[in-house]
XYZ file of C-alpha atoms in Angstrom:
155
model
C -58.050 -100.485 101.057
C -58.631 -104.253 100.516
C -55.551 -106.469 100.896
C -55.507 -107.520 97.229
C -55.661 -103.911 95.962
C -52.919 -102.861 98.388
C -50.595 -105.688 97.118
C -51.581 -104.879 93.545
C -50.721 -101.109 94.191
C -47.316 -102.143 95.591
C -46.640 -104.429 92.578
C -47.424 -101.629 90.257
C -45.417 -99.033 92.270
C -42.441 -101.407 92.284
C -42.836 -102.024 88.357
C -43.220 -98.208 87.822
C -39.987 -97.433 89.899
C -38.115 -100.203 87.978
C -39.305 -98.914 84.581
C -38.696 -95.283 85.496
C -35.138 -96.157 86.630
C -34.583 -98.011 83.336
C -35.871 -95.152 81.163
C -33.666 -92.663 83.094
C -30.649 -94.882 82.975
C -29.058 -93.064 79.943
C -29.303 -89.621 81.488
C -29.122 -90.416 85.300
C -26.712 -93.222 85.700
C -23.587 -92.057 87.310
C -20.347 -93.732 86.559
C -16.802 -92.246 86.353
C -14.167 -92.959 83.799
C -13.022 -96.045 85.544
C -16.450 -97.230 86.214
C -16.658 -96.007 89.754
C -19.704 -93.859 90.816
C -18.945 -90.148 90.912
C -21.092 -89.350 93.973
C -19.044 -86.304 94.972
C -20.101 -84.420 91.845
C -23.806 -85.363 92.143
C -23.555 -84.271 95.726
C -22.167 -80.995 94.897
C -24.949 -80.469 92.266
C -27.624 -81.378 94.779
C -26.260 -78.883 97.353
C -26.093 -76.102 94.873
C -29.974 -76.339 94.927
C -29.958 -75.399 98.701
C -33.059 -77.524 99.490
C -33.378 -77.958 103.159
C -37.199 -78.478 103.149
C -38.884 -80.888 100.897
C -40.847 -84.099 100.715
C -40.237 -87.123 98.806
C -41.241 -90.900 98.411
C -39.027 -93.462 99.726
C -39.087 -97.291 99.139
C -36.635 -99.940 100.442
C -36.516 -103.502 98.905
C -34.538 -106.436 100.110
C -33.893 -105.563 103.702
C -35.552 -107.521 106.555
C -37.540 -104.512 107.840
C -41.421 -104.078 108.326
C -41.662 -101.301 105.843
C -39.689 -102.891 102.881
C -41.711 -102.519 99.788
C -43.893 -99.799 101.167
C -44.053 -96.368 99.746
C -43.195 -93.959 102.597
C -43.709 -90.223 102.297
C -40.778 -88.552 104.052
C -41.229 -84.860 104.950
C -37.860 -82.802 105.769
C -37.781 -79.473 107.268
C -34.546 -77.287 107.862
C -32.415 -80.398 106.943
C -34.080 -82.832 109.562
C -36.824 -85.626 108.931
C -40.045 -84.347 110.604
C -42.520 -87.097 109.545
C -42.770 -90.336 107.725
C -46.092 -91.605 106.586
C -46.890 -94.983 104.811
C -48.812 -93.841 101.876
C -50.344 -97.398 101.445
C -52.188 -97.537 104.766
C -51.701 -94.118 106.195
C -49.557 -95.401 109.182
C -47.354 -92.749 110.542
C -43.954 -93.602 112.150
C -42.984 -92.146 115.325
C -41.352 -88.818 115.372
C -38.476 -88.200 115.026
C -38.380 -90.814 112.355
C -34.555 -90.842 112.112
C -34.470 -94.336 110.410
C -35.813 -92.545 107.290
C -33.102 -90.482 105.607
C -32.823 -86.995 104.371
C -31.316 -86.759 100.987
C -27.938 -85.773 102.473
C -28.137 -88.757 104.542
C -28.742 -91.013 101.335
C -25.653 -89.366 100.043
C -23.736 -90.231 103.264
C -24.879 -93.965 102.997
C -23.978 -94.021 99.425
C -20.499 -92.672 100.067
C -19.847 -94.887 103.073
C -20.820 -98.087 100.953
C -18.659 -96.896 97.947
C -15.866 -96.756 100.245
C -16.332 -100.221 101.669
C -17.247 -101.578 98.131
C -20.760 -102.506 98.887
C -22.425 -99.842 96.722
C -23.368 -101.826 93.474
C -25.207 -98.972 91.541
C -26.765 -95.517 91.725
C -29.045 -93.564 89.627
C -29.641 -89.848 90.104
C -32.520 -87.414 89.341
C -31.589 -85.472 85.995
C -32.923 -82.210 87.289
C -31.960 -82.002 91.100
C -29.396 -84.676 91.012
C -30.516 -86.544 94.192
C -30.146 -90.242 94.359
C -33.137 -92.017 93.110
C -31.820 -95.461 93.276
C -28.945 -96.867 95.402
C -28.092 -100.638 95.215
C -26.196 -102.197 98.096
C -24.732 -105.650 98.497
C -23.969 -107.387 101.622
C -25.574 -109.972 104.073
C -29.212 -110.695 103.585
C -30.176 -108.128 106.432
C -27.883 -105.271 104.868
C -28.401 -105.700 101.074
C -31.010 -104.307 98.789
C -32.025 -101.112 97.190
C -33.559 -97.738 98.142
C -35.424 -95.540 95.877
C -36.309 -91.896 96.234
C -38.960 -90.231 93.961
C -41.217 -87.371 93.515
C -39.147 -84.832 95.512
C -40.964 -81.509 96.038
C -39.628 -78.492 97.647
C -41.536 -77.072 100.641
C -41.564 -73.425 101.100
């Protein structure tokens, strides 16, 4: 794919994720009575689906990492990441691709960030209750957002 087309596609994906998150804000934003995120409730509802094998798309923005802004297809089997592929250029990441999280690990990261007050926002899928957007504050190399979308169970 030509470079200009790839950049245009990335911009489109980023815009679509932003618009999608905004359109789901009313039904997927999670704040408790005091304005704090209620991660435990979302995690319990996610866990009730008993999904251990699935694939989803993962995008990171704001961090100083080589795959920031890229759409990464993450495949999880039996609760562990089995593969990660950059859907922009087809590049696969070495297995095990442990730097790409499972949904449970996204919850772990969110809960740890909430505990140290660096979690600034979260949105959740209205059907499966997994985090679709997590916004983190911190130093430049440790702040940004992560997006998870298009989660599909794998038999």
